[in-house]
Amino acid sequence: MESTFPVVDMGLLQTEKRAETMDKIKDACENWGFFELVDHGISHELLDTVENFTKGHYKKCMEQRFKEMVASKGLEAVQTEINDLDWESTFFLKHLPVSNVYEVPDLDDEYRNVMKEFALKLEKLAENLLDLLCENLGLEKGYLKKAFYGSKGPTFGTKVSNYPPCPKPELIKGLRAHTDAGGIILLFQDDKVSGLQLLKDGNWIDVPPMKHSIVINLGDQLEVITNGRYKSVEHRVIAQQDGTRMSLASFYNPGSDAVIFPAPELIEKAEEENKLKYPKFVFEDYMKLYAGLKFQAKEPRFEAMKAMETTVNLGPIETV
């Protein structure tokens, strides 16, 4: 088992090292909930363009607003730990089922076009990864994409964040610890300013910044569908005293009306005590619950969905 943060070279999937690379992905999904991708097929040129536009937009449109927010809340002078807000400046772009890239205010047209192109590339990468996960799990190709599909296809969006320098990083988190509610998350992050950490075996481990890499992590829905074989892992962002950290996290999630449940094949293979571990629910219902409980443990969320399940008949499980 790897003890260093797993880095997967996707180019090796086309070579004689395919089996070894698939094993590395499997180990990362089972034991880390995170891995970093290189040679992922998104050009370095596109990544550099996205980064330049994102940093330029932050400086031009967001930085002053963030400083005003900090001043209005008196955050530079805090003496005690702050648990109800994050030291981050963000906006959100929706791509699927319907894009809002041309509606979000204050973006240059060129930036909009670049983000649209970037989103298309990430969507393809997400679907490719889901099929690699299917292969490792022994599920038929396309199973996870179909599980996420609902009636209108997946929900896909990007949270564009900047984490400015923070005078009191020991008192204010960049982003408080949480697991991600959704499916598979693709992160393009700053290669110079670190801060992202994941919880492994009770310790917080840095996710290393690496130029032109894409960091992948698994959300709660993949934990449910894999019947706990893969886990969503708690992570956080530590604010830094120097430098602004850029983070573009793209969430490839189920459609709002997709019914999520453990894959029947994986239940059959599970030990007896793990057969009925996870609930069956409509994704949107989970998200409503998550909205209020994001920074709390995921297990009570699963339990709450289970309790709902007994009161709501979701009809027969579709296994075709």
PDB file of N, CA, C and O in Angstrom, residues 87-122:
ATOM      1  N   TRP A  87     -12.216  31.345   4.884  1.00  0.00           N
ATOM      2  CA  TRP A  87     -11.388  32.425   4.347  1.00  0.00           C
ATOM      3  C   TRP A  87     -11.200  32.185   2.847  1.00  0.00           C
ATOM      4  O   TRP A  87     -10.138  31.802   2.381  1.00  0.00           O
ATOM      5  N   GLU A  88     -12.270  32.367   2.095  1.00  0.00           N
ATOM      6  CA  GLU A  88     -12.183  32.105   0.657  1.00  0.00           C
ATOM      7  C   GLU A  88     -13.055  33.081  -0.115  1.00  0.00           C
ATOM      8  O   GLU A  88     -14.044  33.585   0.399  1.00  0.00           O
ATOM      9  N   SER A  89     -12.670  33.312  -1.357  1.00  0.00           N
ATOM     10  CA  SER A  89     -13.424  34.178  -2.258  1.00  0.00           C
ATOM     11  C   SER A  89     -13.836  33.312  -3.449  1.00  0.00           C
ATOM     12  O   SER A  89     -12.973  32.759  -4.135  1.00  0.00           O
ATOM     13  N   THR A  90     -15.141  33.154  -3.670  1.00  0.00           N
ATOM     14  CA  THR A  90     -15.563  32.160  -4.675  1.00  0.00           C
ATOM     15  C   THR A  90     -16.678  32.670  -5.594  1.00  0.00           C
ATOM     16  O   THR A  90     -17.428  33.579  -5.239  1.00  0.00           O
ATOM     17  N   PHE A  91     -16.763  32.044  -6.766  1.00  0.00           N
ATOM     18  CA  PHE A  91     -17.989  32.110  -7.568  1.00  0.00           C
ATOM     19  C   PHE A  91     -18.173  30.755  -8.236  1.00  0.00           C
ATOM     20  O   PHE A  91     -17.256  29.925  -8.258  1.00  0.00           O
ATOM     21  N   PHE A  92     -19.383  30.506  -8.720  1.00  0.00           N
ATOM     22  CA  PHE A  92     -19.717  29.168  -9.196  1.00  0.00           C
ATOM     23  C   PHE A  92     -20.202  29.207 -10.645  1.00  0.00           C
ATOM     24  O   PHE A  92     -21.019  30.046 -11.005  1.00  0.00           O
ATOM     25  N   LEU A  93     -19.661  28.302 -11.445  1.00  0.00           N
ATOM     26  CA  LEU A  93     -20.106  28.178 -12.841  1.00  0.00           C
ATOM     27  C   LEU A  93     -20.841  26.859 -13.019  1.00  0.00           C
ATOM     28  O   LEU A  93     -20.347  25.804 -12.603  1.00  0.00           O
ATOM     29  N   LYS A  94     -22.014  26.907 -13.643  1.00  0.00           N
ATOM     30  CA  LYS A  94     -22.742  25.664 -13.941  1.00  0.00           C
ATOM     31  C   LYS A  94     -22.486  25.294 -15.398  1.00  0.00           C
ATOM     32  O   LYS A  94     -22.501  26.166 -16.269  1.00  0.00           O
ATOM     33  N   HIS A  95     -22.285  24.006 -15.664  1.00  0.00           N
ATOM     34  CA  HIS A  95     -22.065  23.543 -17.044  1.00  0.00           C
ATOM     35  C   HIS A  95     -23.197  22.637 -17.519  1.00  0.00           C
ATOM     36  O   HIS A  95     -23.680  22.757 -18.630  1.00  0.00           O
ATOM     37  N   LEU A  96     -23.599  21.690 -16.656  1.00  0.00           N
ATOM     38  CA  LEU A  96     -24.664  20.743 -17.019  1.00  0.00           C
ATOM     39  C   LEU A  96     -25.670  20.654 -15.879  1.00  0.00           C
ATOM     40  O   LEU A  96     -25.277  20.800 -14.722  1.00  0.00           O
ATOM     41  N   PRO A  97     -26.951  20.393 -16.130  1.00  0.00           N
ATOM     42  CA  PRO A  97     -27.548  20.182 -17.462  1.00  0.00           C
ATOM     43  C   PRO A  97     -27.606  21.442 -18.317  1.00  0.00           C
ATOM     44  O   PRO A  97     -27.683  21.370 -19.527  1.00  0.00           O
ATOM     45  N   VAL A  98     -27.564  22.640 -17.668  1.00  0.00           N
ATOM     46  CA  VAL A  98     -27.629  23.883 -18.452  1.00  0.00           C
ATOM     47  C   VAL A  98     -26.498  24.799 -17.983  1.00  0.00           C
ATOM     48  O   VAL A  98     -26.285  24.956 -16.783  1.00  0.00           O
ATOM     49  N   SER A  99     -25.779  25.388 -18.927  1.00  0.00           N
ATOM     50  CA  SER A  99     -24.645  26.245 -18.585  1.00  0.00           C
ATOM     51  C   SER A  99     -25.110  27.652 -18.198  1.00  0.00           C
ATOM     52  O   SER A  99     -26.059  28.178 -18.760  1.00  0.00           O
ATOM     53  N   ASN A 100     -24.407  28.243 -17.214  1.00  0.00           N
ATOM     54  CA  ASN A 100     -24.667  29.664 -16.909  1.00  0.00           C
ATOM     55  C   ASN A 100     -23.410  30.506 -17.176  1.00  0.00           C
ATOM     56  O   ASN A 100     -23.297  31.630 -16.705  1.00  0.00           O
ATOM     57  N   VAL A 101     -22.470  29.924 -17.927  1.00  0.00           N
ATOM     58  CA  VAL A 101     -21.172  30.578 -18.134  1.00  0.00           C
ATOM     59  C   VAL A 101     -21.320  31.966 -18.768  1.00  0.00           C
ATOM     60  O   VAL A 101     -20.531  32.862 -18.507  1.00  0.00           O
ATOM     61  N   TYR A 102     -22.368  32.140 -19.577  1.00  0.00           N
ATOM     62  CA  TYR A 102     -22.541  33.451 -20.220  1.00  0.00           C
ATOM     63  C   TYR A 102     -23.434  34.384 -19.410  1.00  0.00           C
ATOM     64  O   TYR A 102     -23.660  35.516 -19.794  1.00  0.00           O
ATOM     65  N   GLU A 103     -23.953  33.909 -18.278  1.00  0.00           N
ATOM     66  CA  GLU A 103     -24.806  34.760 -17.431  1.00  0.00           C
ATOM     67  C   GLU A 103     -24.061  35.340 -16.224  1.00  0.00           C
ATOM     68  O   GLU A 103     -24.451  36.372 -15.698  1.00  0.00           O
ATOM     69  N   VAL A 104     -23.036  34.620 -15.760  1.00  0.00           N
ATOM     70  CA  VAL A 104     -22.324  35.076 -14.550  1.00  0.00           C
ATOM     71  C   VAL A 104     -21.729  36.461 -14.809  1.00  0.00           C
ATOM     72  O   VAL A 104     -21.073  36.668 -15.829  1.00  0.00           O
ATOM     73  N   PRO A 105     -21.970  37.420 -13.915  1.00  0.00           N
ATOM     74  CA  PRO A 105     -21.499  38.798 -14.175  1.00  0.00           C
ATOM     75  C   PRO A 105     -19.979  38.934 -14.074  1.00  0.00           C
ATOM     76  O   PRO A 105     -19.305  38.074 -13.504  1.00  0.00           O
ATOM     77  N   ASP A 106     -19.460  40.001 -14.631  1.00  0.00           N
ATOM     78  CA  ASP A 106     -18.054  40.423 -14.461  1.00  0.00           C
ATOM     79  C   ASP A 106     -16.986  39.544 -15.106  1.00  0.00           C
ATOM     80  O   ASP A 106     -15.821  39.646 -14.750  1.00  0.00           O
ATOM     81  N   LEU A 107     -17.356  38.633 -15.997  1.00  0.00           N
ATOM     82  CA  LEU A 107     -16.313  37.817 -16.639  1.00  0.00           C
ATOM     83  C   LEU A 107     -16.049  38.327 -18.048  1.00  0.00           C
ATOM     84  O   LEU A 107     -16.980  38.630 -18.784  1.00  0.00           O
ATOM     85  N   ASP A 108     -14.779  38.389 -18.434  1.00  0.00           N
ATOM     86  CA  ASP A 108     -14.453  38.731 -19.821  1.00  0.00           C
ATOM     87  C   ASP A 108     -14.964  37.627 -20.735  1.00  0.00           C
ATOM     88  O   ASP A 108     -14.926  36.447 -20.363  1.00  0.00           O
ATOM     89  N   ASP A 109     -15.385  38.003 -21.927  1.00  0.00           N
ATOM     90  CA  ASP A 109     -15.900  36.995 -22.868  1.00  0.00           C
ATOM     91  C   ASP A 109     -14.866  35.907 -23.154  1.00  0.00           C
ATOM     92  O   ASP A 109     -15.199  34.732 -23.278  1.00  0.00           O
ATOM     93  N   GLU A 110     -13.621  36.315 -23.238  1.00  0.00           N
ATOM     94  CA  GLU A 110     -12.565  35.346 -23.522  1.00  0.00           C
ATOM     95  C   GLU A 110     -12.456  34.322 -22.378  1.00  0.00           C
ATOM     96  O   GLU A 110     -12.251  33.137 -22.610  1.00  0.00           O
ATOM     97  N   TYR A 111     -12.594  34.822 -21.159  1.00  0.00           N
ATOM     98  CA  TYR A 111     -12.555  33.939 -19.979  1.00  0.00           C
ATOM     99  C   TYR A 111     -13.729  32.949 -20.039  1.00  0.00           C
ATOM    100  O   TYR A 111     -13.567  31.755 -19.795  1.00  0.00           O
ATOM    101  N   ARG A 112     -14.914  33.464 -20.395  1.00  0.00           N
ATOM    102  CA  ARG A 112     -16.092  32.579 -20.515  1.00  0.00           C
ATOM    103  C   ARG A 112     -15.818  31.454 -21.511  1.00  0.00           C
ATOM    104  O   ARG A 112     -16.115  30.282 -21.250  1.00  0.00           O
ATOM    105  N   ASN A 113     -15.261  31.825 -22.681  1.00  0.00           N
ATOM    106  CA  ASN A 113     -15.014  30.824 -23.724  1.00  0.00           C
ATOM    107  C   ASN A 113     -13.991  29.788 -23.276  1.00  0.00           C
ATOM    108  O   ASN A 113     -14.144  28.589 -23.528  1.00  0.00           O
ATOM    109  N   VAL A 114     -12.968  30.259 -22.585  1.00  0.00           N
ATOM    110  CA  VAL A 114     -11.923  29.356 -22.092  1.00  0.00           C
ATOM    111  C   VAL A 114     -12.511  28.387 -21.063  1.00  0.00           C
ATOM    112  O   VAL A 114     -12.226  27.186 -21.074  1.00  0.00           O
ATOM    113  N   MET A 115     -13.372  28.902 -20.175  1.00  0.00           N
ATOM    114  CA  MET A 115     -13.977  28.036 -19.147  1.00  0.00           C
ATOM    115  C   MET A 115     -14.919  27.014 -19.772  1.00  0.00           C
ATOM    116  O   MET A 115     -15.048  25.892 -19.293  1.00  0.00           O
ATOM    117  N   LYS A 116     -15.564  27.404 -20.853  1.00  0.00           N
ATOM    118  CA  LYS A 116     -16.458  26.472 -21.548  1.00  0.00           C
ATOM    119  C   LYS A 116     -15.646  25.314 -22.142  1.00  0.00           C
ATOM    120  O   LYS A 116     -16.002  24.145 -22.017  1.00  0.00           O
ATOM    121  N   GLU A 117     -14.523  25.668 -22.754  1.00  0.00           N
ATOM    122  CA  GLU A 117     -13.645  24.649 -23.349  1.00  0.00           C
ATOM    123  C   GLU A 117     -13.058  23.740 -22.255  1.00  0.00           C
ATOM    124  O   GLU A 117     -13.023  22.513 -22.381  1.00  0.00           O
ATOM    125  N   PHE A 118     -12.623  24.362 -21.163  1.00  0.00           N
ATOM    126  CA  PHE A 118     -12.054  23.632 -20.031  1.00  0.00           C
ATOM    127  C   PHE A 118     -13.081  22.642 -19.458  1.00  0.00           C
ATOM    128  O   PHE A 118     -12.780  21.480 -19.193  1.00  0.00           O
ATOM    129  N   ALA A 119     -14.322  23.111 -19.309  1.00  0.00           N
ATOM    130  CA  ALA A 119     -15.391  22.259 -18.755  1.00  0.00           C
ATOM    131  C   ALA A 119     -15.648  21.038 -19.643  1.00  0.00           C
ATOM    132  O   ALA A 119     -15.849  19.926 -19.140  1.00  0.00           O
ATOM    133  N   LEU A 120     -15.630  21.238 -20.951  1.00  0.00           N
ATOM    134  CA  LEU A 120     -15.843  20.106 -21.872  1.00  0.00           C
ATOM    135  C   LEU A 120     -14.754  19.055 -21.707  1.00  0.00           C
ATOM    136  O   LEU A 120     -15.017  17.852 -21.686  1.00  0.00           O
ATOM    137  N   LYS A 121     -13.525  19.518 -21.575  1.00  0.00           N
ATOM    138  CA  LYS A 121     -12.391  18.594 -21.399  1.00  0.00           C
ATOM    139  C   LYS A 121     -12.515  17.844 -20.063  1.00  0.00           C
ATOM    140  O   LYS A 121     -12.257  16.651 -19.973  1.00  0.00           O
ATOM    141  N   LEU A 122     -12.908  18.577 -19.019  1.00  0.00           N
ATOM    142  CA  LEU A 122     -13.045  17.948 -17.694  1.00  0.00           C
ATOM    143  C   LEU A 122     -14.191  16.941 -17.676  1.00  0.00           C
ATOM    144  O   LEU A 122     -14.102  15.892 -17.028  1.00  0.00           O
TER     145      LEU A 122
END
